[in-house]
Amino acid sequence: MTPLRTLAASTPLTLLTVAALVAVLVAVAVKGFALTIFGALALYFVLWWTFLFAILPLGNAAEADPQRLVPGQDPGAPAAPRLREKALLTTLLAGTAFIAAILIFPLARL
């Protein structure tokens, strides 16, 4: 099992991992690059949601077995959306973009 799937095994573990990674990234931005806590969180928030919408459709496949469809379910809905894995992947990619942004752009006191 990959580390991503291990961390995505339960919702509390996924939320704890995401919160810990965000806390580390914000601490680095505040201490190392003179961003305000609010500015660092705002920048990360925008990056995280942007990456989430880019990652959400990856690897989705509609339910192939018509017997498994629930009445009222959209037939194009993903059979296994893997949202916890996608939240972790989004956090890692947004963190990479966040660090790149604070290294490249002069964002002190943002």
PDB file of C-alpha atoms in Angstrom:
ATOM      1  CA  MET A   1       0.000   0.000   0.000  1.00  0.00           C
ATOM      2  CA  THR A   2       1.362   3.434  -0.898  1.00  0.00           C
ATOM      3  CA  PRO A   3       1.951   6.076   1.791  1.00  0.00           C
ATOM      4  CA  LEU A   4      -0.814   8.189   0.236  1.00  0.00           C
ATOM      5  CA  ARG A   5      -3.338   5.350   0.587  1.00  0.00           C
ATOM      6  CA  THR A   6      -2.150   4.629   4.122  1.00  0.00           C
ATOM      7  CA  LEU A   7      -2.748   8.236   5.178  1.00  0.00           C
ATOM      8  CA  ALA A   8      -6.090   8.270   3.356  1.00  0.00           C
ATOM      9  CA  ALA A   9      -7.313   5.139   5.139  1.00  0.00           C
ATOM     10  CA  SER A  10      -9.535   7.125   7.517  1.00  0.00           C
ATOM     11  CA  THR A  11     -11.057  10.586   7.499  1.00  0.00           C
ATOM     12  CA  PRO A  12      -9.594  11.668  10.880  1.00  0.00           C
ATOM     13  CA  LEU A  13      -6.091  10.613   9.805  1.00  0.00           C
ATOM     14  CA  THR A  14      -6.484  12.458   6.503  1.00  0.00           C
ATOM     15  CA  LEU A  15      -7.716  15.631   8.235  1.00  0.00           C
ATOM     16  CA  LEU A  16      -4.914  15.463  10.785  1.00  0.00           C
ATOM     17  CA  THR A  17      -2.318  15.033   8.035  1.00  0.00           C
ATOM     18  CA  VAL A  18      -3.707  17.943   6.003  1.00  0.00           C
ATOM     19  CA  ALA A  19      -3.856  20.197   9.088  1.00  0.00           C
ATOM     20  CA  ALA A  20      -0.284  19.299  10.089  1.00  0.00           C
ATOM     21  CA  LEU A  21       1.091  19.956   6.600  1.00  0.00           C
ATOM     22  CA  VAL A  22      -0.736  23.291   6.363  1.00  0.00           C
ATOM     23  CA  ALA A  23       0.553  24.314   9.800  1.00  0.00           C
ATOM     24  CA  VAL A  24       4.138  23.517   8.785  1.00  0.00           C
ATOM     25  CA  LEU A  25       3.823  25.410   5.496  1.00  0.00           C
ATOM     26  CA  VAL A  26       2.302  28.475   7.160  1.00  0.00           C
ATOM     27  CA  ALA A  27       4.954  28.414   9.897  1.00  0.00           C
ATOM     28  CA  VAL A  28       7.708  28.323   7.254  1.00  0.00           C
ATOM     29  CA  ALA A  29       6.110  31.226   5.387  1.00  0.00           C
ATOM     30  CA  VAL A  30       5.676  33.319   8.540  1.00  0.00           C
ATOM     31  CA  LYS A  31       9.084  32.653  10.099  1.00  0.00           C
ATOM     32  CA  GLY A  32      11.205  32.365   6.986  1.00  0.00           C
ATOM     33  CA  PHE A  33       9.591  34.780   4.552  1.00  0.00           C
ATOM     34  CA  ALA A  34       7.921  37.434   6.764  1.00  0.00           C
ATOM     35  CA  LEU A  35       4.369  36.730   5.632  1.00  0.00           C
ATOM     36  CA  THR A  36       1.540  37.370   8.053  1.00  0.00           C
ATOM     37  CA  ILE A  37      -0.403  34.355   9.254  1.00  0.00           C
ATOM     38  CA  PHE A  38      -3.518  35.611   7.493  1.00  0.00           C
ATOM     39  CA  GLY A  39      -1.634  36.291   4.255  1.00  0.00           C
ATOM     40  CA  ALA A  40      -0.017  32.866   4.263  1.00  0.00           C
ATOM     41  CA  LEU A  41      -3.329  31.133   4.963  1.00  0.00           C
ATOM     42  CA  ALA A  42      -5.113  33.184   2.289  1.00  0.00           C
ATOM     43  CA  LEU A  43      -2.504  32.377  -0.362  1.00  0.00           C
ATOM     44  CA  TYR A  44      -2.494  28.691   0.555  1.00  0.00           C
ATOM     45  CA  PHE A  45      -6.310  28.594   0.602  1.00  0.00           C
ATOM     46  CA  VAL A  46      -6.525  29.943  -2.954  1.00  0.00           C
ATOM     47  CA  LEU A  47      -3.848  27.536  -4.203  1.00  0.00           C
ATOM     48  CA  TRP A  48      -5.433  24.552  -2.434  1.00  0.00           C
ATOM     49  CA  TRP A  49      -8.895  25.099  -3.930  1.00  0.00           C
ATOM     50  CA  THR A  50      -7.449  25.751  -7.388  1.00  0.00           C
ATOM     51  CA  PHE A  51      -5.486  22.496  -7.278  1.00  0.00           C
ATOM     52  CA  LEU A  52      -8.487  20.607  -5.848  1.00  0.00           C
ATOM     53  CA  PHE A  53     -10.659  21.511  -8.830  1.00  0.00           C
ATOM     54  CA  ALA A  54      -7.857  20.448 -11.167  1.00  0.00           C
ATOM     55  CA  ILE A  55      -7.347  17.107  -9.373  1.00  0.00           C
ATOM     56  CA  LEU A  56     -10.974  16.105  -8.699  1.00  0.00           C
ATOM     57  CA  PRO A  57     -11.723  14.653 -12.157  1.00  0.00           C
ATOM     58  CA  LEU A  58      -8.540  12.550 -12.311  1.00  0.00           C
ATOM     59  CA  GLY A  59      -9.092   8.804 -12.233  1.00  0.00           C
ATOM     60  CA  ASN A  60     -12.892   8.929 -12.044  1.00  0.00           C
ATOM     61  CA  ALA A  61     -14.984   6.298 -13.786  1.00  0.00           C
ATOM     62  CA  ALA A  62     -18.759   6.007 -13.754  1.00  0.00           C
ATOM     63  CA  GLU A  63     -20.396   2.954 -12.249  1.00  0.00           C
ATOM     64  CA  ALA A  64     -20.332   0.259 -14.941  1.00  0.00           C
ATOM     65  CA  ASP A  65     -22.797  -2.111 -13.278  1.00  0.00           C
ATOM     66  CA  PRO A  66     -26.379  -0.790 -13.605  1.00  0.00           C
ATOM     67  CA  GLN A  67     -27.450  -3.041 -10.700  1.00  0.00           C
ATOM     68  CA  ARG A  68     -25.327  -0.977  -8.290  1.00  0.00           C
ATOM     69  CA  LEU A  69     -26.999   2.338  -9.167  1.00  0.00           C
ATOM     70  CA  VAL A  70     -29.174   3.715  -6.374  1.00  0.00           C
ATOM     71  CA  PRO A  71     -32.521   5.276  -7.341  1.00  0.00           C
ATOM     72  CA  GLY A  72     -31.918   8.989  -7.962  1.00  0.00           C
ATOM     73  CA  GLN A  73     -28.176   8.559  -8.464  1.00  0.00           C
ATOM     74  CA  ASP A  74     -26.671  10.254 -11.479  1.00  0.00           C
ATOM     75  CA  PRO A  75     -25.396   7.504 -13.803  1.00  0.00           C
ATOM     76  CA  GLY A  76     -22.276   9.572 -14.496  1.00  0.00           C
ATOM     77  CA  ALA A  77     -21.317   9.877 -10.810  1.00  0.00           C
ATOM     78  CA  PRO A  78     -17.917   8.338  -9.975  1.00  0.00           C
ATOM     79  CA  ALA A  79     -18.064   4.802  -8.615  1.00  0.00           C
ATOM     80  CA  ALA A  80     -15.078   5.393  -6.304  1.00  0.00           C
ATOM     81  CA  PRO A  81     -14.165   9.114  -6.063  1.00  0.00           C
ATOM     82  CA  ARG A  82     -11.244   8.590  -3.589  1.00  0.00           C
ATOM     83  CA  LEU A  83     -11.751  12.035  -2.048  1.00  0.00           C
ATOM     84  CA  ARG A  84      -9.371  11.510   0.878  1.00  0.00           C
ATOM     85  CA  GLU A  85      -6.510  10.592  -1.457  1.00  0.00           C
ATOM     86  CA  LYS A  86      -7.294  13.588  -3.624  1.00  0.00           C
ATOM     87  CA  ALA A  87      -7.333  15.889  -0.575  1.00  0.00           C
ATOM     88  CA  LEU A  88      -3.847  14.680   0.374  1.00  0.00           C
ATOM     89  CA  LEU A  89      -2.544  14.989  -3.172  1.00  0.00           C
ATOM     90  CA  THR A  90      -4.043  18.481  -3.396  1.00  0.00           C
ATOM     91  CA  THR A  91      -2.342  19.429  -0.125  1.00  0.00           C
ATOM     92  CA  LEU A  92       1.055  18.230  -1.355  1.00  0.00           C
ATOM     93  CA  LEU A  93       0.803  19.913  -4.764  1.00  0.00           C
ATOM     94  CA  ALA A  94      -0.587  23.149  -3.332  1.00  0.00           C
ATOM     95  CA  GLY A  95       2.227  23.100  -0.760  1.00  0.00           C
ATOM     96  CA  THR A  96       4.797  22.791  -3.527  1.00  0.00           C
ATOM     97  CA  ALA A  97       3.217  25.697  -5.426  1.00  0.00           C
ATOM     98  CA  PHE A  98       2.994  27.695  -2.179  1.00  0.00           C
ATOM     99  CA  ILE A  99       6.696  27.272  -1.432  1.00  0.00           C
ATOM    100  CA  ALA A 100       7.532  28.125  -5.061  1.00  0.00           C
ATOM    101  CA  ALA A 101       5.387  31.265  -4.879  1.00  0.00           C
ATOM    102  CA  ILE A 102       6.983  32.553  -1.692  1.00  0.00           C
ATOM    103  CA  LEU A 103      10.449  31.832  -3.084  1.00  0.00           C
ATOM    104  CA  ILE A 104       9.823  33.545  -6.436  1.00  0.00           C
ATOM    105  CA  PHE A 105       7.626  36.532  -5.557  1.00  0.00           C
ATOM    106  CA  PRO A 106       8.367  39.262  -2.995  1.00  0.00           C
ATOM    107  CA  LEU A 107       5.395  38.598  -0.698  1.00  0.00           C
ATOM    108  CA  ALA A 108       6.761  39.889   2.629  1.00  0.00           C
ATOM    109  CA  ARG A 109       4.050  41.296   4.870  1.00  0.00           C
ATOM    110  CA  LEU A 110       1.293  39.936   2.627  1.00  0.00           C
TER     111      LEU A 110
END
